[in-house]
PDB file of C-alpha atoms in Angstrom:
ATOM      1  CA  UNK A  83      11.703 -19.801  -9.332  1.00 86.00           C
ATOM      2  CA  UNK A  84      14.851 -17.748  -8.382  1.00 89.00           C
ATOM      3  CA  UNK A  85      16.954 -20.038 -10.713  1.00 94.00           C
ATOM      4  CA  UNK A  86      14.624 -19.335 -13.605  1.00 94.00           C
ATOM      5  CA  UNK A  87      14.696 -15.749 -12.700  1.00 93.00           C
ATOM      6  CA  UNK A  88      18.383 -15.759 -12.810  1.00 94.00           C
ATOM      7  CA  UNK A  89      17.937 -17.574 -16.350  1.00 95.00           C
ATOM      8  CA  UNK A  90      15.563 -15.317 -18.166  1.00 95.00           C
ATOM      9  CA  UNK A  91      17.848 -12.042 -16.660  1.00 95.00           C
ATOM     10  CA  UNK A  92      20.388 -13.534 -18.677  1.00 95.00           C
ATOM     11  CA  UNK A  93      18.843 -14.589 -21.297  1.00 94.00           C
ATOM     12  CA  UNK A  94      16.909 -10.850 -21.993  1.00 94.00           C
ATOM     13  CA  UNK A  95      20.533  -9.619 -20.898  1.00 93.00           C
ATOM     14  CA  UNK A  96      19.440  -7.728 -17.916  1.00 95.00           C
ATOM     15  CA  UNK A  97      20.316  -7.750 -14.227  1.00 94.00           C
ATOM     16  CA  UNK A  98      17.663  -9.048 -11.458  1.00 94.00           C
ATOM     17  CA  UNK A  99      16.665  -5.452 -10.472  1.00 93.00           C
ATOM     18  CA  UNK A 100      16.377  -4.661 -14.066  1.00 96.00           C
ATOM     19  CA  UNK A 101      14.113  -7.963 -14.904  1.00 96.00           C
ATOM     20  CA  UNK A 102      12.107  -7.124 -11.576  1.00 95.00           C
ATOM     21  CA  UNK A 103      11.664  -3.610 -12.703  1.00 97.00           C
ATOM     22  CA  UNK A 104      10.224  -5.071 -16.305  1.00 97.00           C
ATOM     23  CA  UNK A 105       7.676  -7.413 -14.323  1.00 95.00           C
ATOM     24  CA  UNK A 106       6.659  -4.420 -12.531  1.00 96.00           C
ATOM     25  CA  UNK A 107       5.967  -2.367 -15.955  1.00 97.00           C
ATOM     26  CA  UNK A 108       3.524  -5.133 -17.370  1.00 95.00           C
ATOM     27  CA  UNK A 109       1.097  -3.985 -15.346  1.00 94.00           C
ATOM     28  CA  UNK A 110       1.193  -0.623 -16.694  1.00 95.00           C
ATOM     29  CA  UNK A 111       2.822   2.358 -16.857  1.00 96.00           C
ATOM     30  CA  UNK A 112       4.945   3.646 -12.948  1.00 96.00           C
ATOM     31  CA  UNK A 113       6.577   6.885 -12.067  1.00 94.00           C
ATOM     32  CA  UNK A 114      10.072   6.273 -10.939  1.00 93.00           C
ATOM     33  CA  UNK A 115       9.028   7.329  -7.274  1.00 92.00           C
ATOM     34  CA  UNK A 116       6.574   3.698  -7.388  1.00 95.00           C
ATOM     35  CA  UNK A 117       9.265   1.581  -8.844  1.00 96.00           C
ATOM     36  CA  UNK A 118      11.766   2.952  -6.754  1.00 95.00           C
ATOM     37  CA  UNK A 119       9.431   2.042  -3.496  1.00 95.00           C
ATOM     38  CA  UNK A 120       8.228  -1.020  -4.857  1.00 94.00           C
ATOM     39  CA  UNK A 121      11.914  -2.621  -5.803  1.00 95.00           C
ATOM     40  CA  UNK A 122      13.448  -1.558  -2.692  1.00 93.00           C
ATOM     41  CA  UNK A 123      15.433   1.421  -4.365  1.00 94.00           C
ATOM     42  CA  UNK A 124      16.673   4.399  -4.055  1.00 95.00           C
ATOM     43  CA  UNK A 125      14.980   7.288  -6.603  1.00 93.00           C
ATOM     44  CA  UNK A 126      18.729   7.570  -8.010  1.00 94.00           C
ATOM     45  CA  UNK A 127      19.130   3.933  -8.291  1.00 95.00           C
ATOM     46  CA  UNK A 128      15.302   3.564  -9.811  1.00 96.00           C
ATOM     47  CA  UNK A 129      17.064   6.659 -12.436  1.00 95.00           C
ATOM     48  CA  UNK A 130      20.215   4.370 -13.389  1.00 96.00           C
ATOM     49  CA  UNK A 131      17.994   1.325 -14.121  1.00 96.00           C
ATOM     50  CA  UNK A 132      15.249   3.546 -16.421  1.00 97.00           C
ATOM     51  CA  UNK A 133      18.131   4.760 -17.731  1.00 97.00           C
ATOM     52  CA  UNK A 134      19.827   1.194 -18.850  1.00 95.00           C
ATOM     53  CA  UNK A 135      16.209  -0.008 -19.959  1.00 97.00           C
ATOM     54  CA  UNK A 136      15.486   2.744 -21.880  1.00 97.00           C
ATOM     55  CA  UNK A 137      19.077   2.525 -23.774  1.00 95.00           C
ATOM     56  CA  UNK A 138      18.408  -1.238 -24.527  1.00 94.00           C
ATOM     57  CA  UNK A 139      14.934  -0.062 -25.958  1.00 95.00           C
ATOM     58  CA  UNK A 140      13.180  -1.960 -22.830  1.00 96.00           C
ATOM     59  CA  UNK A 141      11.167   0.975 -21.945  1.00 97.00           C
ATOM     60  CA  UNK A 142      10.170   4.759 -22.808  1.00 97.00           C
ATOM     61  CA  UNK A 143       9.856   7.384 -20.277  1.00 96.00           C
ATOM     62  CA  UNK A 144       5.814   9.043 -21.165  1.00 95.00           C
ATOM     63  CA  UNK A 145       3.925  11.746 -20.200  1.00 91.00           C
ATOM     64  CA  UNK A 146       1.620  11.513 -17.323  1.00 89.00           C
ATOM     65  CA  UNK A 147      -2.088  13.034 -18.402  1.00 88.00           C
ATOM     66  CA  UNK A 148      -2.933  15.842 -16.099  1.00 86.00           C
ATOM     67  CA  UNK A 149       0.509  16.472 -14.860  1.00 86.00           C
ATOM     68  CA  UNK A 150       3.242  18.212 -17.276  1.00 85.00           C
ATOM     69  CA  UNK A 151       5.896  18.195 -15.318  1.00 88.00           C
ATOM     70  CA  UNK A 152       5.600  14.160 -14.534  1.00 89.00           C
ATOM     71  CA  UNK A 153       6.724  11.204 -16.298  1.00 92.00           C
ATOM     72  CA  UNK A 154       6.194   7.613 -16.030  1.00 95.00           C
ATOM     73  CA  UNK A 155       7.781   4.452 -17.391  1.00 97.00           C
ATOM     74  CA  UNK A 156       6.338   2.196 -19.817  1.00 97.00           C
ATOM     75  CA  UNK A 157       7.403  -0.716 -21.637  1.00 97.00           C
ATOM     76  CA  UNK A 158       8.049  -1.119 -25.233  1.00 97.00           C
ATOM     77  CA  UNK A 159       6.301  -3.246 -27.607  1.00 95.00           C
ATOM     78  CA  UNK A 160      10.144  -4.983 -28.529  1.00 92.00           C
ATOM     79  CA  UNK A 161       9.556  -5.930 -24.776  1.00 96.00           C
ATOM     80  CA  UNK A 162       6.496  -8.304 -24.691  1.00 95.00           C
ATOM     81  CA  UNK A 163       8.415  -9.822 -27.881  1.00 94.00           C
ATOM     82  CA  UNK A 164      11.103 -10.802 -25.447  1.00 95.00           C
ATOM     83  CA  UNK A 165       9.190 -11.823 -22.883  1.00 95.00           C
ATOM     84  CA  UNK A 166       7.303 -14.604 -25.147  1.00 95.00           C
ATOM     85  CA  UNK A 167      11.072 -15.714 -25.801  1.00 95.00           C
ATOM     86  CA  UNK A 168      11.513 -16.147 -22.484  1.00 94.00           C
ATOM     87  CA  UNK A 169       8.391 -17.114 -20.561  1.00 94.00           C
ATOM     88  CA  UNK A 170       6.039 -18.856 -23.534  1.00 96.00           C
ATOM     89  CA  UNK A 171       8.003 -21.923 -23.022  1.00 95.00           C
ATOM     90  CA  UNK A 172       7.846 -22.110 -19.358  1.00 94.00           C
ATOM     91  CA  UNK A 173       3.972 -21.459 -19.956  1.00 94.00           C
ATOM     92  CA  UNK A 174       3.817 -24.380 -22.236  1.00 96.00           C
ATOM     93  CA  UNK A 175       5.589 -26.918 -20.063  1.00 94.00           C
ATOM     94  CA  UNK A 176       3.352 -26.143 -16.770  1.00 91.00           C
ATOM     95  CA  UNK A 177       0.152 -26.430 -19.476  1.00 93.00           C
ATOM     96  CA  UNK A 178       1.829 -29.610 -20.764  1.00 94.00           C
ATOM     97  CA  UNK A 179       2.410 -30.969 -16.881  1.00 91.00           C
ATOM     98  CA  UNK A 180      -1.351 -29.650 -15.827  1.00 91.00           C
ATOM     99  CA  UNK A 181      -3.111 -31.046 -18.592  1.00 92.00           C
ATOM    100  CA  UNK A 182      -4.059 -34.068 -17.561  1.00 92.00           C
ATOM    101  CA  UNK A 183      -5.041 -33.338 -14.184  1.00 95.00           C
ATOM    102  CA  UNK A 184      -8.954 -33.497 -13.260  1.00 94.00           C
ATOM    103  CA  UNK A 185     -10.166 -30.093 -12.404  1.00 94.00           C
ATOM    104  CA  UNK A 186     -10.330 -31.861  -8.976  1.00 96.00           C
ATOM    105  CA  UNK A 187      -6.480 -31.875  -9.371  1.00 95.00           C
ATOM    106  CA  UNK A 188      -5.883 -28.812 -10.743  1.00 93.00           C
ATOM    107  CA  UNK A 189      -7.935 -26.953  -7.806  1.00 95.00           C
ATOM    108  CA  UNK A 190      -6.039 -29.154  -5.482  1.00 96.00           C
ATOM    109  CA  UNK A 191      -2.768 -27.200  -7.017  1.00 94.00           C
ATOM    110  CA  UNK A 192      -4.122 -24.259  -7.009  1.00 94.00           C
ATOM    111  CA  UNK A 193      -5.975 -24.314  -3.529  1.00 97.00           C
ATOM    112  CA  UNK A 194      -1.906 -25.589  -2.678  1.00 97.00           C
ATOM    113  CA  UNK A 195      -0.106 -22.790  -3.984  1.00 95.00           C
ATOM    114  CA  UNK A 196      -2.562 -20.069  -2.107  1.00 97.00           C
ATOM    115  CA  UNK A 197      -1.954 -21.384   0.874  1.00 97.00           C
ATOM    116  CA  UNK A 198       2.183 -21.916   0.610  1.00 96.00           C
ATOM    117  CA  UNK A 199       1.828 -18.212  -0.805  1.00 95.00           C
ATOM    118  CA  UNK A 200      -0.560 -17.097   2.173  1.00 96.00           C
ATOM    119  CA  UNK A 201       2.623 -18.655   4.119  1.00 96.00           C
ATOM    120  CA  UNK A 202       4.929 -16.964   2.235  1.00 93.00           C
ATOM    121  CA  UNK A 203       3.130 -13.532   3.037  1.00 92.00           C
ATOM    122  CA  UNK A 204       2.619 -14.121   5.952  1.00 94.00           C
ATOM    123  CA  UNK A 205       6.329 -14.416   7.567  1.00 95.00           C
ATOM    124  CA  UNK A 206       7.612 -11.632   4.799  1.00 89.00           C
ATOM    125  CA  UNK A 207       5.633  -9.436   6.843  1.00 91.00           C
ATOM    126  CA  UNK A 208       6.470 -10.203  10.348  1.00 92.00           C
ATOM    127  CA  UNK A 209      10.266 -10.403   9.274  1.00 93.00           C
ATOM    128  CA  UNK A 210      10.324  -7.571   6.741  1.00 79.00           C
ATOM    129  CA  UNK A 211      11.267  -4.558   8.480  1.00 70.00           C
ATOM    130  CA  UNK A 212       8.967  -1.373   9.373  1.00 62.00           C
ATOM    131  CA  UNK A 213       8.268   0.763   6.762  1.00 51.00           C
ATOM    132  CA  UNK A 214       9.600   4.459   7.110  1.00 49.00           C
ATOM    133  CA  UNK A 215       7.343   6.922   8.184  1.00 45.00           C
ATOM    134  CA  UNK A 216       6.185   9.686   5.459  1.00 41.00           C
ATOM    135  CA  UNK A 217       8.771  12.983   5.929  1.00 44.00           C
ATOM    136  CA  UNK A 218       5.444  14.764   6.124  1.00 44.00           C
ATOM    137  CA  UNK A 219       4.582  12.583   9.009  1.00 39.00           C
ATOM    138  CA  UNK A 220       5.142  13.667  13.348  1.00 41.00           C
ATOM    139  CA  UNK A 221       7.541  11.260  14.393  1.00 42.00           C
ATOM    140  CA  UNK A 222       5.548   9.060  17.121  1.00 44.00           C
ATOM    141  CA  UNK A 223       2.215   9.390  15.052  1.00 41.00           C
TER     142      UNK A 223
END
């Protein structure tokens, strides 16, 4: 999966944080304050990258409803294009190597990957270290 990730960076011309930040987006429109905490960025950083998306027509910066003086970050429609480039044909060789399974098979996989992802999980968060306390927050609390 890293090795493909590396792959389709290239391939859409973009860097890993950049890619990570696009996967992030197809969700829905972020503020730069959620990417930033989500990719493991600084808010500066998090401005850099919206800037480089936005220049390659990746993204647009948008206006969050109810708050004027707030933006958020939202792909463009030349972005999903790209993505088909990329990730339609990895879509149609896992259909094409699934397709013959029994749906006894396929939940097999499936029941599988949740638990090697439960796994994954699991460790990230023992090894991954402590998340900062909020600067609003008494130290010890």
């Amino acid at each position: 999966m890293d090795q493909f990730d590396d792959a389709a960076a290239a391939a859409l011309g973009l860097g890993r944080s950049d890619l990570r930040a696009l996967n992030l987006l197809e969700h829905g429109p972020l503020g730069a304050s959620v990417l930033a905490q989500r990719l493991g960025l600084t808010r500066s950083a998090v401005t850099a990258l919206v800037d480089r998306l936005a220049g390659a027509g990746y993204v647009v910066r948008v206006a969050v409803p109810g708050d004027r003086r707030a933006t958020a970050v939202e792909l463009q429609p030349a972005t999903w294009s790209a993505f088909a480039r990329v990730y339609r044909p990895l879509g149609e060789q896992v259909w094409a190597a699934t397709n013959e399974l029994t749906v006894a098979e396929r939940q097999a996989v499936v029941d599988a990957m949740t638990v090697m992802t439960g796994a994954f999980d699991h460790v990230r968060a023992r090894i991954a270290p402590a998340a900062p306390a909020a600067p609003d927050a008494p130290a010890g609390h």
